[in-house]
Each structure stands twice: as C-alpha cells, then as structure tokens.
Tab-separated table of C-alpha atoms in Angstrom:
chain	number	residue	atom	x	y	z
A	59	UNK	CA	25.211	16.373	0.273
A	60	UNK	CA	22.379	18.846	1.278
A	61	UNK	CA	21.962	19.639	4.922
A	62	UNK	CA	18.822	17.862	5.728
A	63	UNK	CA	18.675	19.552	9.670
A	64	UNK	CA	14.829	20.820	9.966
A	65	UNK	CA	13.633	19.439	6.796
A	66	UNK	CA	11.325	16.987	6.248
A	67	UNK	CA	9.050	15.430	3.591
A	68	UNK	CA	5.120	15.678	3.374
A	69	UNK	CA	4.429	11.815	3.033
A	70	UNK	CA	0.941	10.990	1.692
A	71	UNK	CA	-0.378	6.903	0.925
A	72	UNK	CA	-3.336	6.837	-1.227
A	73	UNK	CA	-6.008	3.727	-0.574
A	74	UNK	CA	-8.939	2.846	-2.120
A	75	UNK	CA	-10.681	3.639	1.146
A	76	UNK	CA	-8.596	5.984	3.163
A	77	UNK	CA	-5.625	8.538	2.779
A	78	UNK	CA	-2.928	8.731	5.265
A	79	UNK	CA	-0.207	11.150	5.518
A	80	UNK	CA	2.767	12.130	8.002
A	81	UNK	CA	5.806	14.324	8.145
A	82	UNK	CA	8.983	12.194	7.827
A	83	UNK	CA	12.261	14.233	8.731
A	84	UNK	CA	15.044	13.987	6.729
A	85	UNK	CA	17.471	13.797	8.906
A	86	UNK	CA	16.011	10.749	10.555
A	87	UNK	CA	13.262	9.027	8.292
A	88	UNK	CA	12.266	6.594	11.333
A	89	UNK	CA	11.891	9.562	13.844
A	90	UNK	CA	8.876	10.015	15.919
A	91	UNK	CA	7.389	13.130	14.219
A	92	UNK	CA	6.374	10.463	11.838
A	93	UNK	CA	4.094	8.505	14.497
A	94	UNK	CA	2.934	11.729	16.019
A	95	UNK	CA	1.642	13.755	13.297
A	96	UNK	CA	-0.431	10.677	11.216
A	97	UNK	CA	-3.352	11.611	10.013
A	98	UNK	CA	-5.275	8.642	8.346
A	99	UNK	CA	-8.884	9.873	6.676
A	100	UNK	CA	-11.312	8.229	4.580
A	101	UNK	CA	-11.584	8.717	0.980
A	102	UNK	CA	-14.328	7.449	-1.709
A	103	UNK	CA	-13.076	6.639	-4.876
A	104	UNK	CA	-16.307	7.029	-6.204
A	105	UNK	CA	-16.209	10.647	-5.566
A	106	UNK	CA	-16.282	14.147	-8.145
A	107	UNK	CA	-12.890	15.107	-8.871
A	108	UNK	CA	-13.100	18.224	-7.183
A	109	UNK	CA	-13.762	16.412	-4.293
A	110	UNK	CA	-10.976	14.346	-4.466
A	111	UNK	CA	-8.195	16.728	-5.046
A	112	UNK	CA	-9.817	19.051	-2.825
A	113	UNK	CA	-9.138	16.319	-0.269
A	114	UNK	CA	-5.690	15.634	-1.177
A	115	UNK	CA	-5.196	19.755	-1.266
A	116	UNK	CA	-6.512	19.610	2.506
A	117	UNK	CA	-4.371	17.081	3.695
A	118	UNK	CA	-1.229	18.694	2.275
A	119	UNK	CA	-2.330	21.855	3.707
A	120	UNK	CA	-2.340	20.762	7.492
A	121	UNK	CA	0.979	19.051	6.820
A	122	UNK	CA	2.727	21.986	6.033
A	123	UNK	CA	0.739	23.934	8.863
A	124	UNK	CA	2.243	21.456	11.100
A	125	UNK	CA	6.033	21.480	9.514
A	126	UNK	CA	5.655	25.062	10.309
A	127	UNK	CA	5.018	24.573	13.525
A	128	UNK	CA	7.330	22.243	14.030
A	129	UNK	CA	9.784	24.962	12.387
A	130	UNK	CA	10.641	22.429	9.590
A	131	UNK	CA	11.043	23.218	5.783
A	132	UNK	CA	9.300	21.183	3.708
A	133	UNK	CA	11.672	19.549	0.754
A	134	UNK	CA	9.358	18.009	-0.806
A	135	UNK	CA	6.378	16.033	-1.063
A	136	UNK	CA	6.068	12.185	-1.664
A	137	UNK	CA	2.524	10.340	-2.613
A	138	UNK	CA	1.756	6.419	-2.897
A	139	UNK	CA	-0.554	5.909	-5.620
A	140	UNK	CA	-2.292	2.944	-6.694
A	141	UNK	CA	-2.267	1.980	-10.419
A	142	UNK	CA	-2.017	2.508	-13.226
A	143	UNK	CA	-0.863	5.905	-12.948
A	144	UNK	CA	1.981	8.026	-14.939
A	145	UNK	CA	4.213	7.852	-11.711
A	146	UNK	CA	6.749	10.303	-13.584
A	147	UNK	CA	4.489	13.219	-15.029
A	148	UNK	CA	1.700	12.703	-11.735
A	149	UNK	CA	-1.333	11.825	-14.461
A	150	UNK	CA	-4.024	9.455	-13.083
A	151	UNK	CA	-4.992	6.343	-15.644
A	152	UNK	CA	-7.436	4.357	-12.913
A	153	UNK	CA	-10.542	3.649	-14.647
A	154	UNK	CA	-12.146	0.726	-11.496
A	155	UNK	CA	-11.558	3.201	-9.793
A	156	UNK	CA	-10.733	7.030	-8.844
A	157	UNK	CA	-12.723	7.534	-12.328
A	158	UNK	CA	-13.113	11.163	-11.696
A	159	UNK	CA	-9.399	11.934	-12.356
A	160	UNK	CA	-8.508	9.795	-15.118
A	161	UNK	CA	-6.574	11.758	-17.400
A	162	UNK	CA	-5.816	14.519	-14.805
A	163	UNK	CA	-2.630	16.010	-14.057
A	164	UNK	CA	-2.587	15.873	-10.269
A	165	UNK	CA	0.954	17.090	-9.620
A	166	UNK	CA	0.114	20.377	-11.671
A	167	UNK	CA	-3.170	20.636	-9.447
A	168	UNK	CA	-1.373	20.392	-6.583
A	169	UNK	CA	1.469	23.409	-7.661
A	170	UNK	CA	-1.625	25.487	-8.777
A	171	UNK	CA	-3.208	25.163	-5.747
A	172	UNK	CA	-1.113	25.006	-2.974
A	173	UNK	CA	0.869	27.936	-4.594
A	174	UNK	CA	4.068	25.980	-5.785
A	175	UNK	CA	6.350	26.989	-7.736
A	176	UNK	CA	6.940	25.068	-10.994
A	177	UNK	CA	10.294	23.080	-9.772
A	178	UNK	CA	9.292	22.201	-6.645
A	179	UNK	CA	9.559	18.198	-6.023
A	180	UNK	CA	6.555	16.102	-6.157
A	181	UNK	CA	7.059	12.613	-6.946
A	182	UNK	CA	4.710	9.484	-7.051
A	183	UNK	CA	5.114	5.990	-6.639
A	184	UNK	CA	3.419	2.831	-6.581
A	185	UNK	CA	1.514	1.659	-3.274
A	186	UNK	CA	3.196	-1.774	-3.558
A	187	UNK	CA	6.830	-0.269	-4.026
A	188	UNK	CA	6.610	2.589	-1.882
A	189	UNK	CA	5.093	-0.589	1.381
A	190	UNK	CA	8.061	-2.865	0.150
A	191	UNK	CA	10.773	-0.046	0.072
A	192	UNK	CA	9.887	0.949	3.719
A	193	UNK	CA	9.830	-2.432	4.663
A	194	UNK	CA	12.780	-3.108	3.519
A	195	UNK	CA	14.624	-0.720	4.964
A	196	UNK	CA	12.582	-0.102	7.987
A	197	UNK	CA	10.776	-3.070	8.836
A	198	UNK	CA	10.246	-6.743	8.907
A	199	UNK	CA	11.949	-7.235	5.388
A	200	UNK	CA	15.144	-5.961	6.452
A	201	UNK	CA	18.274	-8.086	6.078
A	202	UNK	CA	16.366	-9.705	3.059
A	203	UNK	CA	17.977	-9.940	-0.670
A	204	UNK	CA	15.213	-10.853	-2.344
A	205	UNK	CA	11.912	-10.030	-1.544
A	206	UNK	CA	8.273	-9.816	-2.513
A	207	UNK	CA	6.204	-7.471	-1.347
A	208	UNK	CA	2.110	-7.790	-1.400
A	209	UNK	CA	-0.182	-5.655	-0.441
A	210	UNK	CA	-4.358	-6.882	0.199
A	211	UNK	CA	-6.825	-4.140	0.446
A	212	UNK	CA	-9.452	-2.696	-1.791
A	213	UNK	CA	-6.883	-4.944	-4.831
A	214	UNK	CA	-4.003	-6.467	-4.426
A	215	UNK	CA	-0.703	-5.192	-5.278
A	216	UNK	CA	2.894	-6.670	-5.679
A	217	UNK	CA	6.727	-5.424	-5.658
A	218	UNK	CA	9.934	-7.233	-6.327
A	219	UNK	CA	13.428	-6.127	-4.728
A	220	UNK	CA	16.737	-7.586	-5.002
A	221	UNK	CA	19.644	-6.187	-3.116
A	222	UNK	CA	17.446	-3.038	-1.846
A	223	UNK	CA	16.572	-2.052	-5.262
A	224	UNK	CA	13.211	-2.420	-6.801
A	225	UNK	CA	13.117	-4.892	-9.804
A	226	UNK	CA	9.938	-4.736	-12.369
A	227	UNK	CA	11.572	-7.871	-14.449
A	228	UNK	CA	13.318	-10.882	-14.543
A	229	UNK	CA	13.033	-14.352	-13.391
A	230	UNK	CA	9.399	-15.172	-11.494
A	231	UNK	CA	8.219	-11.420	-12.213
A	232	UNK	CA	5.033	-11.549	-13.975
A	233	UNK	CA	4.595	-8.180	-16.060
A	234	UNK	CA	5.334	-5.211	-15.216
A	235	UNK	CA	5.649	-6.561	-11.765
A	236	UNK	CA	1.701	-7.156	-11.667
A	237	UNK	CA	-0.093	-10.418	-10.038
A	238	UNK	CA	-3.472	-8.702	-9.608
A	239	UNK	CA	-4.765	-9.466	-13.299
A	240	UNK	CA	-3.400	-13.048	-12.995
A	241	UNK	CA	-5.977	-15.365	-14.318
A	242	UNK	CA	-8.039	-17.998	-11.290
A	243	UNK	CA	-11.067	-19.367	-12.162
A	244	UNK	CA	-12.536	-17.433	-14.636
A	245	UNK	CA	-11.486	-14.130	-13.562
A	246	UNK	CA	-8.303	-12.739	-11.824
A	247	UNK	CA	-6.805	-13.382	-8.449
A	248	UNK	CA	-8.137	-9.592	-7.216
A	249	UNK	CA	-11.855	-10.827	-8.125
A	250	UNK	CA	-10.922	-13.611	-5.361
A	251	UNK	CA	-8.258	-11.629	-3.088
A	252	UNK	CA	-9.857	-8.071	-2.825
A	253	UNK	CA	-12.134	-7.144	-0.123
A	254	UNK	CA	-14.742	-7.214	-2.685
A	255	UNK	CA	-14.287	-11.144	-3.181
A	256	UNK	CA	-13.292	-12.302	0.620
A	257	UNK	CA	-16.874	-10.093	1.397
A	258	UNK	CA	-18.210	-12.205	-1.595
A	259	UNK	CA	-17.521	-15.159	-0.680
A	260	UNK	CA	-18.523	-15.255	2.717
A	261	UNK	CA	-21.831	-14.706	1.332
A	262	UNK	CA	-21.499	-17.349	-0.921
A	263	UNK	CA	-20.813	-19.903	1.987
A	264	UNK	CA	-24.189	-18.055	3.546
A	265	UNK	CA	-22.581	-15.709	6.452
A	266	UNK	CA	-24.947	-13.641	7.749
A	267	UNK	CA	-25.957	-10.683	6.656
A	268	UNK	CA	-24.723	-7.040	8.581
A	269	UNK	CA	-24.976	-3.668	7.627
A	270	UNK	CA	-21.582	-2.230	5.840
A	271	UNK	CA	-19.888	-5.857	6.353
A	272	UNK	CA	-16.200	-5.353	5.897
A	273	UNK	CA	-12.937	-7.271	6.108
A	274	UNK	CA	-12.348	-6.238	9.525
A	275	UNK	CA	-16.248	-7.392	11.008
A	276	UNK	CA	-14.786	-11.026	9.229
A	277	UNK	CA	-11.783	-11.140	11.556
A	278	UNK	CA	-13.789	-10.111	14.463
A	279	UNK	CA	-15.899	-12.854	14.046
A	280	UNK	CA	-13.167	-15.119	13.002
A	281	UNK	CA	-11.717	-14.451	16.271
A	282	UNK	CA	-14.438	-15.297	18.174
A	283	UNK	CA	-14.427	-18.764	16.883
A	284	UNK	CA	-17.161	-18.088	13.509
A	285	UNK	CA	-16.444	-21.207	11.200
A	286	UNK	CA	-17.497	-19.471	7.902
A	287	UNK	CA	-15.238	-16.072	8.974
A	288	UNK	CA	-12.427	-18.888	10.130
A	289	UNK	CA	-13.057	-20.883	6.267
A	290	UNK	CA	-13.188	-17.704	4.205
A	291	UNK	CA	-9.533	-16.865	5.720
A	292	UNK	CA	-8.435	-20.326	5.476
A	293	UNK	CA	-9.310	-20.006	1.802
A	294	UNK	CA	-7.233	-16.911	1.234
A	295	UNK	CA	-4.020	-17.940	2.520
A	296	UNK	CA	-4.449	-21.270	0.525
A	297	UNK	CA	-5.111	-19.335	-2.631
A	298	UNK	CA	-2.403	-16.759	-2.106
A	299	UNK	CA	-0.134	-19.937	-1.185
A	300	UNK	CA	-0.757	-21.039	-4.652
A	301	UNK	CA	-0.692	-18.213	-6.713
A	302	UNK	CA	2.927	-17.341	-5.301
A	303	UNK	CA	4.602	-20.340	-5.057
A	304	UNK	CA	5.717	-20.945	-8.479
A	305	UNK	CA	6.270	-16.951	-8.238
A	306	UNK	CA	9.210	-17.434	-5.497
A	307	UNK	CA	10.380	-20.715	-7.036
A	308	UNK	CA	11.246	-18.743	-9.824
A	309	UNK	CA	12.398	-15.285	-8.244
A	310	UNK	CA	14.288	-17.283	-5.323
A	311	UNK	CA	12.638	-15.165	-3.010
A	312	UNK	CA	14.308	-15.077	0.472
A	313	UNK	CA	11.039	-13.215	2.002
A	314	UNK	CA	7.573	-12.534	1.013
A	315	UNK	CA	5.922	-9.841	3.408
A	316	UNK	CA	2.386	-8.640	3.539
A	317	UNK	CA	0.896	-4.976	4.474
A	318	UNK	CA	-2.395	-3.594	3.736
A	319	UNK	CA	-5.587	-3.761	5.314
A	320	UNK	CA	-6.505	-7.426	4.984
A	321	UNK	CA	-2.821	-8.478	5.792
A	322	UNK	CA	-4.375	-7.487	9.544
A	323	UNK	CA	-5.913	-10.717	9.859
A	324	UNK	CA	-2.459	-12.288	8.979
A	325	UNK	CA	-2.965	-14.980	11.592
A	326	UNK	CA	-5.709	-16.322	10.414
A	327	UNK	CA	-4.236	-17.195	6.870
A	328	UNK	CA	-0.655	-17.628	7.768
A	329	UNK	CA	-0.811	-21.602	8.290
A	330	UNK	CA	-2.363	-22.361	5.027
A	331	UNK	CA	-0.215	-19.835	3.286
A	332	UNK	CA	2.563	-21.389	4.576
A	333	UNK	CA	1.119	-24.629	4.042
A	334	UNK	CA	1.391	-24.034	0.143
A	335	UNK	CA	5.176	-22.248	0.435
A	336	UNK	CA	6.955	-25.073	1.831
A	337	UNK	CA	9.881	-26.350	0.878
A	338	UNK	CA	10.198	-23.210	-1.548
A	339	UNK	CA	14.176	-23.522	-1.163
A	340	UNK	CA	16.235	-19.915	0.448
A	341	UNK	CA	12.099	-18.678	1.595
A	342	UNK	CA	13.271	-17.908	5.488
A	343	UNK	CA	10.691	-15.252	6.122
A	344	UNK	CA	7.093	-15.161	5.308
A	345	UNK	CA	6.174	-12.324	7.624
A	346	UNK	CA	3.562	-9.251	8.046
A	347	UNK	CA	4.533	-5.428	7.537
A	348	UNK	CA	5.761	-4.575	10.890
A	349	UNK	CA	5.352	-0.722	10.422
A	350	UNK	CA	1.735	-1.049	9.816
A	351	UNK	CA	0.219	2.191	8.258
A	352	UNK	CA	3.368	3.847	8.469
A	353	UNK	CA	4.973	1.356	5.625
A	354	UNK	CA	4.198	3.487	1.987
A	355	UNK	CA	5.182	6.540	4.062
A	356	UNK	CA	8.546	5.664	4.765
A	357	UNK	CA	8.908	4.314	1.115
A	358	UNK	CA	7.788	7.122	-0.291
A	359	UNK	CA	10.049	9.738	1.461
A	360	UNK	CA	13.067	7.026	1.224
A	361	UNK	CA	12.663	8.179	-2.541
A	362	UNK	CA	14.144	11.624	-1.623
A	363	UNK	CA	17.386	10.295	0.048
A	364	UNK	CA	18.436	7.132	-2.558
C-alpha cells in the first residue's frame, strides 16, 4: 500500500448555490485539517463558463497553496458534482442548470490550467453518493446496512448503499438511483421539494413578501412560531414521508439520512416524516447528516482509499 504520511486530497462539493472545498489527509480522512482549512463560497449557476471554471481554478489554487504550507503533497483531487454529468471522463451534461459548461470537459480544463500533468488523478462523483459515502463511514449512517441517502437543496438528490457499497439498482431503487424526476401532481417531486417549490409555496399559502426570501429566512420564521413557515415544513416532511415509503418498503432500508441545505430545518419536518415511515419494518434510524458541510468531502476523498 502507498505511504499516505503528508499527503492529502484537494476535496471540492459543488452546489447549486455555493462551492466548498477542504484538504482531507490521507492518513487520517476525519483529521482536523479538514475543519480548519474549509472554505465554502458562493457560486451562480447562471454564470459564463469562464466564470465558472475560473472559480473552480481559484479554489483549487488556494488548496494547494495551503497543502504547501502545510508541507503536504497533494495525491489527488476529488469533486462532488451534481447531475447528470460524465462522472468518469469529467464532461458536464446539466442543462437546468450550470448551462454554460454543458458539453465541457472540466477535468481537461482543470490539467490545462492548473499545469497538470496528463495522469494526474481527478475523479468526480455524484453529490448524493459522495454525502451518503461520508456518512456512512463518518457520520450518522454508520453501523447501517442499508441505507438511503437524500440530499434537499437547490434539487433533490438520492443514493442507495448496502453493506458500505453504493448500489444504483435493485429492489426499491427507482432508475438509475434517481427520485428527483418522480412524478407528484403534475410535475416531479423536485418542482415540490427544491428550494424553488418550498419558496413557492409559501407564497402560495400568502407568506409575506421579503427581499431574496430563502429556505433559511423560512426556518427563522418557523422558529419563531410563523404558522405558514411552520405549515410549509409540515408539508415537506409529509410529502417526503410519502414519496419514500414504498421506496424503503421495497429496499428494506435500515436508515434514511438527510444532508443538504434544507435538511437544516430537519426539526421542523421530522414528525410528519416520520409520521408517514412508520411501521416501515428494520427502518431504526431516520436521522440528519451529522457532518454537516463536511459530508460530500469526506465521500469524495474516501474514493481515493476504497
């Protein structure tokens, strides 16, 4: 086995609203160079693509400014993409969103411009995977056989996992491991699960009106006792409820955790989510990430020591 002593892995985790990256040591994935050098920045996906890959360039950049400060060799580096992508060749296929690099090759961008040579390992993998792989062996999903892993943000995102490896079919997986373009009243379970549709609908029930109202202005007012912020979240844990029970029926699934931004406001869902999981026989944990931003990042450099 290589000697992994003062290396370490540039760990990036694309959003649809931010970009986060950390140095993850080989030696000891979970050490605390990992908490101390996050970086978490915001992104538009609306941007040029120059823009955006000059942003990704950036944030490499300063990563390997800091391994080298840190006197650490960098191995490798390891990004959490949302789909659909070409995780194996690095090409972008987003067309809601990120339109600017559809079709590019982002893992030969990033060797021509950080200098690379050819061989050197990049390697991409899916936001939901990469949160459910360092959950699972990081986090609040360890100990777990079989486990589903969602993520609720700008869309919503799933993973499968039996036995610590990551499953994309079989019994309860819809396909290719996908639940976001599952159909709910007249459109798909992202137009109602997204921050786009909780935002919507709290309009709909005639919240009031604030200047860039997000997800996390909801759960402040939720928590201050707001009844249409309190229904709106009540809402989403029902519908999520529903969606993935017959989901785990069929998987068996032993835990379902949540990460993202929206699973922040966990506690306000969590009793009707659980409401519409019970008596799902072998479900023991229905939990959030516990690793919060830190999750992808840890699955994504995991990929270098499997």
């Amino acid at each position: 086995m290589q000697d992994k002593e003062n290396k370490c892995i540039v760990a990036l985790d694309v959003g649809g609203t931010s970009l986060k990256w950390t140095l993850i040591d080989l030696a000891n994935l979970n050490s605390s160079i990992s908490k101390k050098f996050f970086h978490k920045i915001p992104v538009n996906p609306e941007d040029s693509a120059r823009i955006i890959i000059k942003t990704f360039i950036q944030a490499i950049k300063k990563a390997f400014e800091e391994a080298s400060f840190l006197k650490f060799e960098v191995n490798g580096i390891g990004i959490s993409m949302p789909g659909p992508f070409n995780y194996e060749e690095g090409i972008s296929l987003m067309k809601h969103k990120f339109k600017a690099i559809y079709g590019v090759n982002l893992k030969k961008e990033l060797i021509k411009h950080l200098k690379l040579k050819d061989n050197f390992p990049i390697k991409f993998i899916g936001d939901p995977l990469a949160f459910l792989i360092g959950e699972a062996y990081f986090g609040a999903a360890r100990g777990c056989t079989r486990v589903i892993g969602i993520t609720l943000g700008a869309g919503i995102g799933a993973a499968f996992m039996i036995n610590g490896q990551i499953v994309l079919r079989g019994e309860g997986i819809p396909a290719n491991g996908e639940i976001w373009c599952l159909p709910y009243n007249g459109g798909t379970i992202e137009d109602k699960l997204s921050r786009h549709g909780i935002i919507k609908r709290y309009k709909q029930l005639g919240g009031r009106s604030y200047r860039d109202l997000d997800v996390d202005k909801l759960y402040f007012l939720a928590s201050k006792g707001d009844k249409i912020s309190l229904r709106v979240f009540e809402e989403l844990g029902s519908t999520l409820g529903e969606i993935l029970r017959p989901i785990a029926l069929e998987f068996r699934a032993d835990c379902i955790i949540f990460g993202g931004g929206i699973s922040k406001s966990f506690s306000l869902f969590v009793r009707t989510l659980k409401e519409k999981l019970k008596f799902i026989p072998g479900l023991r944990k229905i939990v959030p990430a516990s690793l919060g931003d830190l999750s992808a990042l840890y699955g994504v450099a995991k990929e270098f020591t499997i």
